[in-house]
GROMACS .gro file of C-alpha atoms in nm:
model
  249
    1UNK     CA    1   6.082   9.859  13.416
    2UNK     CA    2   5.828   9.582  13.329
    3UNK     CA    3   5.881   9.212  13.470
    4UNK     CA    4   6.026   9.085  13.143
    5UNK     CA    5   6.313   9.339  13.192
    6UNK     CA    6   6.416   9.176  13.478
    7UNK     CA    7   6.575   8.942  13.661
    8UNK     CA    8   6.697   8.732  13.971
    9UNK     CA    9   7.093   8.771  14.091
   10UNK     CA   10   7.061   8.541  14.366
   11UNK     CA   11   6.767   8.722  14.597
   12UNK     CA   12   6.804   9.082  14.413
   13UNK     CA   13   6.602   9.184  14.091
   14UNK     CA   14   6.815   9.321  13.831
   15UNK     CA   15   6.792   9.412  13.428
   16UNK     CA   16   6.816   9.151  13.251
   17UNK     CA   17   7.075   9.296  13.049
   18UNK     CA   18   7.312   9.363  13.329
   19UNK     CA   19   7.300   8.981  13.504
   20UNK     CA   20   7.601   8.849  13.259
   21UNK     CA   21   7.806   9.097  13.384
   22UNK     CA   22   7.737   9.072  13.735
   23UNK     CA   23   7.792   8.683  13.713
   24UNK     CA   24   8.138   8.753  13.501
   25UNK     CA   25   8.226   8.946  13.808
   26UNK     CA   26   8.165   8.669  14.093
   27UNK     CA   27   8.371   8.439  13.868
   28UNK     CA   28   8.630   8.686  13.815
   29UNK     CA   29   8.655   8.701  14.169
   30UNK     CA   30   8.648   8.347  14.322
   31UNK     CA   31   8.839   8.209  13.965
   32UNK     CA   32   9.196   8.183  14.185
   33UNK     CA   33   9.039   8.002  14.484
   34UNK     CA   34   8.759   7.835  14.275
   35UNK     CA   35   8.903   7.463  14.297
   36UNK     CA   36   8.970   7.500  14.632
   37UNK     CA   37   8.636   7.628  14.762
   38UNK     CA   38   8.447   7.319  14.554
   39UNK     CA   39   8.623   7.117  14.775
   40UNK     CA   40   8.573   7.261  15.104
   41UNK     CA   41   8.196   7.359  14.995
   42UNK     CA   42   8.112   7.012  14.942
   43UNK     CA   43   8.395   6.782  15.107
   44UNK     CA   44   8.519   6.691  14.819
   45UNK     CA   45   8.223   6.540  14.720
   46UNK     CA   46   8.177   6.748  14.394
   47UNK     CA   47   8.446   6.562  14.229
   48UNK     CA   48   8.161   6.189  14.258
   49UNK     CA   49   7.893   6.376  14.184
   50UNK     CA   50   8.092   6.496  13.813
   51UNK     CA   51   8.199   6.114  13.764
   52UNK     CA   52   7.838   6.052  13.784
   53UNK     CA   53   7.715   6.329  13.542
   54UNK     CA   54   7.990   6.171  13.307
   55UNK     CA   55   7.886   5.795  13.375
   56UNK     CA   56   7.483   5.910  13.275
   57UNK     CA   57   7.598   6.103  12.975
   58UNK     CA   58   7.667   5.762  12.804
   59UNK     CA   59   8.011   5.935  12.599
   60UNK     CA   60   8.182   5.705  12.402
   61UNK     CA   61   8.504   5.718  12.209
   62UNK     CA   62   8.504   5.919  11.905
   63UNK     CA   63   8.199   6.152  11.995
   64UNK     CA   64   8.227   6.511  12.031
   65UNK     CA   65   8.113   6.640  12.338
   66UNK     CA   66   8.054   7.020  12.435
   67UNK     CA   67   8.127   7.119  12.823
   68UNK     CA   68   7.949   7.458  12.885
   69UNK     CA   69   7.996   7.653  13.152
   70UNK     CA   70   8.334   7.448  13.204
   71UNK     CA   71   8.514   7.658  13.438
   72UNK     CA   72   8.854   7.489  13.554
   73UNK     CA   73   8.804   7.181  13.315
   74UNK     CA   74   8.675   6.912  13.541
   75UNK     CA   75   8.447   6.753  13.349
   76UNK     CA   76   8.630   6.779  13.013
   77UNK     CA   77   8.950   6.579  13.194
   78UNK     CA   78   8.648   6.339  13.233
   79UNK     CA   79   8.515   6.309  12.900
   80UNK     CA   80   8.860   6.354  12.730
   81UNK     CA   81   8.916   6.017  12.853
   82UNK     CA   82   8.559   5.861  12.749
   83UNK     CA   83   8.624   5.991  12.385
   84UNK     CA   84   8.990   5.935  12.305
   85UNK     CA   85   9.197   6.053  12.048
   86UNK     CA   86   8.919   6.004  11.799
   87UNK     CA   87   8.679   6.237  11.963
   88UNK     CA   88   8.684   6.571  12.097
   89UNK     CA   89   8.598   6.774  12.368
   90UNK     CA   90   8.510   7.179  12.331
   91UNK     CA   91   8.573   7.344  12.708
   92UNK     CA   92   8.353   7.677  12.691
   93UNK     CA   93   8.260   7.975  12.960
   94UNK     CA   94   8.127   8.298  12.915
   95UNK     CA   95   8.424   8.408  13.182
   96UNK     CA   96   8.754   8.462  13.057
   97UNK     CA   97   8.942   8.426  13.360
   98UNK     CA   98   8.758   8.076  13.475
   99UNK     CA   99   8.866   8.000  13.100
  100UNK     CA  100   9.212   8.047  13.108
  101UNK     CA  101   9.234   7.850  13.423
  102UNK     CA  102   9.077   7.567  13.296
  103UNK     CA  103   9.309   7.591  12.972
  104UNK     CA  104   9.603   7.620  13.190
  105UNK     CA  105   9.522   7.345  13.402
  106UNK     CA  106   9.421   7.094  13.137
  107UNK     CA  107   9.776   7.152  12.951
  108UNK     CA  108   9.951   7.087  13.301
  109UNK     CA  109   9.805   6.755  13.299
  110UNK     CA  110   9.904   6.699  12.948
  111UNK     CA  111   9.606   6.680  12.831
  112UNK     CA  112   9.569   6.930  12.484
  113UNK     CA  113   9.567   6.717  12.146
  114UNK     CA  114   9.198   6.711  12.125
  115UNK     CA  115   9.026   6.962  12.344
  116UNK     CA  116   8.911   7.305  12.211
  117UNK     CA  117   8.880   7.628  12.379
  118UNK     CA  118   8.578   7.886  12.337
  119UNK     CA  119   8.465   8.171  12.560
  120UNK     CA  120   8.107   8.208  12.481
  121UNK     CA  121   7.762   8.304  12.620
  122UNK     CA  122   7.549   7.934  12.683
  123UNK     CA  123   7.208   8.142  12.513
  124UNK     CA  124   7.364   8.209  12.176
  125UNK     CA  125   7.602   7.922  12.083
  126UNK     CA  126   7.816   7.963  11.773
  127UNK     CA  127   7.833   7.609  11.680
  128UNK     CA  128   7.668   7.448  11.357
  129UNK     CA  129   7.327   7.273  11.386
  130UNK     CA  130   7.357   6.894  11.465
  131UNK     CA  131   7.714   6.906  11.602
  132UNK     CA  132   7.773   6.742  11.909
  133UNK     CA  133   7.692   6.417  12.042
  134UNK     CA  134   7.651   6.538  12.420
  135UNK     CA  135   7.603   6.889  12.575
  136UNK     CA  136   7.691   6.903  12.934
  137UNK     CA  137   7.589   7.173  13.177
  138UNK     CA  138   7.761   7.118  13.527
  139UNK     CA  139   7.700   7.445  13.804
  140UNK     CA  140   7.639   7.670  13.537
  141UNK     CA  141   7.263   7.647  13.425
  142UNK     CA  142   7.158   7.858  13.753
  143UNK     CA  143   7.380   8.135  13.646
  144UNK     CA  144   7.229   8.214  13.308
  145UNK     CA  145   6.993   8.486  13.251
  146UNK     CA  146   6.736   8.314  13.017
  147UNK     CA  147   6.773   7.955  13.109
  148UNK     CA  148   6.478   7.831  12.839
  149UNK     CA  149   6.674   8.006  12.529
  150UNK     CA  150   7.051   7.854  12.663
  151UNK     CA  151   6.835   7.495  12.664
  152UNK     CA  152   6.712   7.560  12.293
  153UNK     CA  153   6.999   7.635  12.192
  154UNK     CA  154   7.189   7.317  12.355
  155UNK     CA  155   6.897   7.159  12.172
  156UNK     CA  156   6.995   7.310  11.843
  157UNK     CA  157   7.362   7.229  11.882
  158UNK     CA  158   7.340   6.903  11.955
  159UNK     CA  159   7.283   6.559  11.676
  160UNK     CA  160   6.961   6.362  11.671
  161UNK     CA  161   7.031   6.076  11.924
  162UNK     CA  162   7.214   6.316  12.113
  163UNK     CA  163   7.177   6.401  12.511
  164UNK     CA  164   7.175   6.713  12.729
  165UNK     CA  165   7.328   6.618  13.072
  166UNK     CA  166   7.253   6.907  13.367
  167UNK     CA  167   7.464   6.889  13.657
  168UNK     CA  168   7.340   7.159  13.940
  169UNK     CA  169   7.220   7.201  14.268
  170UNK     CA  170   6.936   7.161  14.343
  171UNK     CA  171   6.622   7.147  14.659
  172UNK     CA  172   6.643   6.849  14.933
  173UNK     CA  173   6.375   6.653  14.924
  174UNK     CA  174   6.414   6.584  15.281
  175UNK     CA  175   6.307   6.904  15.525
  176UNK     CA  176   6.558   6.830  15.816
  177UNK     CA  177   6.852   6.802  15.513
  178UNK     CA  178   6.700   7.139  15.355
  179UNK     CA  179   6.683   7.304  15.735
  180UNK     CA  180   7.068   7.203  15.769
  181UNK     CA  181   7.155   7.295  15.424
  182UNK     CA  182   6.969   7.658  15.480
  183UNK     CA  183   7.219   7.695  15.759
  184UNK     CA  184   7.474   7.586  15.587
  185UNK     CA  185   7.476   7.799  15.321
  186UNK     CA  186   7.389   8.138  15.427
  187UNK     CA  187   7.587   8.116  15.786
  188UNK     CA  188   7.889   7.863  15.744
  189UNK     CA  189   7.965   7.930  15.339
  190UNK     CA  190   8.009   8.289  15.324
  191UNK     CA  191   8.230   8.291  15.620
  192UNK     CA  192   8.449   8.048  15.408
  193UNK     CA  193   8.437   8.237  15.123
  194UNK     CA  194   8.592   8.552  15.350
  195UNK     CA  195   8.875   8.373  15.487
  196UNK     CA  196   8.963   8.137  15.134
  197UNK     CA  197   8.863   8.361  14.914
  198UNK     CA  198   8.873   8.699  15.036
  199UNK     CA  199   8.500   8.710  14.895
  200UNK     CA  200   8.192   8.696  15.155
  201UNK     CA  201   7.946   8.849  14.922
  202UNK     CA  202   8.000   8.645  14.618
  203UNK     CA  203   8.003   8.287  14.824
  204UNK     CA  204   7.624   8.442  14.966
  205UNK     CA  205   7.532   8.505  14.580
  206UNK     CA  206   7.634   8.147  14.521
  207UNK     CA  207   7.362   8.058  14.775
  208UNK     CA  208   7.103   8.207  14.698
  209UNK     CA  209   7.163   8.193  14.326
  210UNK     CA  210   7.091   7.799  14.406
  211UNK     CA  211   6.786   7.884  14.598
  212UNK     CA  212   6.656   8.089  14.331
  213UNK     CA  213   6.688   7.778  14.083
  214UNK     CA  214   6.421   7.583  13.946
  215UNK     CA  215   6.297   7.260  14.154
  216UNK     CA  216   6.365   6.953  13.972
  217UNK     CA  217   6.021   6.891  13.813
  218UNK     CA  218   5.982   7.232  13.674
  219UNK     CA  219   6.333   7.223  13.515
  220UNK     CA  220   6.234   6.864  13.344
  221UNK     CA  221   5.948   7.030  13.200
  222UNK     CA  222   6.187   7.323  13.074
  223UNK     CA  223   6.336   7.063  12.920
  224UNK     CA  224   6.053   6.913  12.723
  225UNK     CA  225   5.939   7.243  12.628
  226UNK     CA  226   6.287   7.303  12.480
  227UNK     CA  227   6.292   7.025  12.255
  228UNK     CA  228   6.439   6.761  12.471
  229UNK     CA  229   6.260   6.389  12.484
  230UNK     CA  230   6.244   6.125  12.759
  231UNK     CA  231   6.341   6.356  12.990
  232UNK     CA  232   6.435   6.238  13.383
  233UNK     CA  233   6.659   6.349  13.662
  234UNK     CA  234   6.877   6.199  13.958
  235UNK     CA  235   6.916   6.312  14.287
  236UNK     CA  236   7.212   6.300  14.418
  237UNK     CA  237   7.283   6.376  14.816
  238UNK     CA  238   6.905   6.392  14.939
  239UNK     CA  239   6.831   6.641  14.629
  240UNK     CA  240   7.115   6.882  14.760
  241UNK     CA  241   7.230   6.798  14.388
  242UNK     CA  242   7.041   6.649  14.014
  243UNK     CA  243   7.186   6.543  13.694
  244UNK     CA  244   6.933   6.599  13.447
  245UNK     CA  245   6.904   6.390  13.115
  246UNK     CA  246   6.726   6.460  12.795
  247UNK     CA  247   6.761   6.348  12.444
  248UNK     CA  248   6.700   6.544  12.038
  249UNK     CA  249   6.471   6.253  11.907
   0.00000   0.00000   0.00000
């Protein structure tokens, strides 16, 4: 099996053709516990680093905004507020279980009127040409199998003016932080995972899955070379987290 056939699932090569499913079945797994373990993972402090994403994707009312990789509907609660009645908001995984949760929750906080629901894979968007004022990517971008053709095609998607907003983890730019965060993440977090979310294995994915992830420079220029202009990111946390911003001239 040549190199192109394959791919990273956090430190193991796989087919290329096989990572989607192995991903679906993490999610299926941790989908029950998920909005609990965000919360212990990082203190809570997921839920600022989101408001940020939302505050740099500029989203004002009436726009239509497209939430990949959604999961439990975080960030569309956020940007269903930013856009109002007037706009809308399209919540979209490739997992049907995180999916359903996030549809669930939204209509428990009564939020429904103008939020739409798709389960679809990030690298082959059904959505017209020119259709959405913002596409935003939060935790999700790592677990994608070819990251360059899921950025063309949030290129494609989006309107001329529009912005791509990237929300992931990232790599410290501090060594003592990344030594802590190493230890972290492959001793404390899949112990966690066992006893929240009856899941060691998939928590230690998680890590190294962020590991594995491009450093912040080299995912700006994956950026540019998709399309995107004026491209820039923002640590957040020491570079334990980025929000990446790009715009279709």
């Amino acid at each position: 099996m040549s190199n192109d056939d394959t791919t990273h699932f956090g430190f193991k090569q796989v087919a290329s053709e096989d990572k989607a499913h192995l991903v679906r079945g993490v999610f299926d797994s941790v989908a029950a516990q998920y909005d609990i373990m965000n919360d212990l993972m990082s203190l809570g402090i997921h839920r600022l680093w989101k408001r940020i994403a939302v505050q740099l994707s500029n989203v004002r009312k009436g726009e239509q905004v497209l939430d990949l990789a959604g999961g439990t509907g975080d960030l569309t609660a956020l940007f269903e507020k930013r856009v109002g009645k007037e706009g809308q908001v399209v919540l979209v995984d490739i997992n049907s279980e995180m999916l359903r949760k996030g549809r669930n929750r939204l209509i428990d906080k009564g939020l429904a009127g103008n939020i739409r629901y798709a389960q679809v894979n990030a690298e082959r968007l059904p959505f017209e040409d020119n259709s959405f004022d913002c596409v935003c990517i939060a935790f999700g971008l790592r677990n994608v199998t070819d990251k360059d053709a899921a950025l063309r095609s949030m290129h494609r998607v989006l309107k001329p003016g529009g912005r791509v907003i990237v929300l992931e983890f990232s790599h410290p730019t501090n060594k003592l932080t990344e030594k802590l965060y190493d230890l972290y993440s492959f001793t404390l977090l899949p112990k966690i995972g066992r006893i929240v979310a009856k899941d060691e294995d998939s928590y230690r994915y998680l890590a190294e899955s962020i590991r594995m992830h491009p450093k912040q420079n080299e995912l700006k220029k994956m950026m540019a070379n998709a399309g995107f202009e004026r491209c820039e990111y923002f640590n957040m946390t020491q570079g334990i987290v980025a929000v990446h911003r790009g715009y279709k001239i």
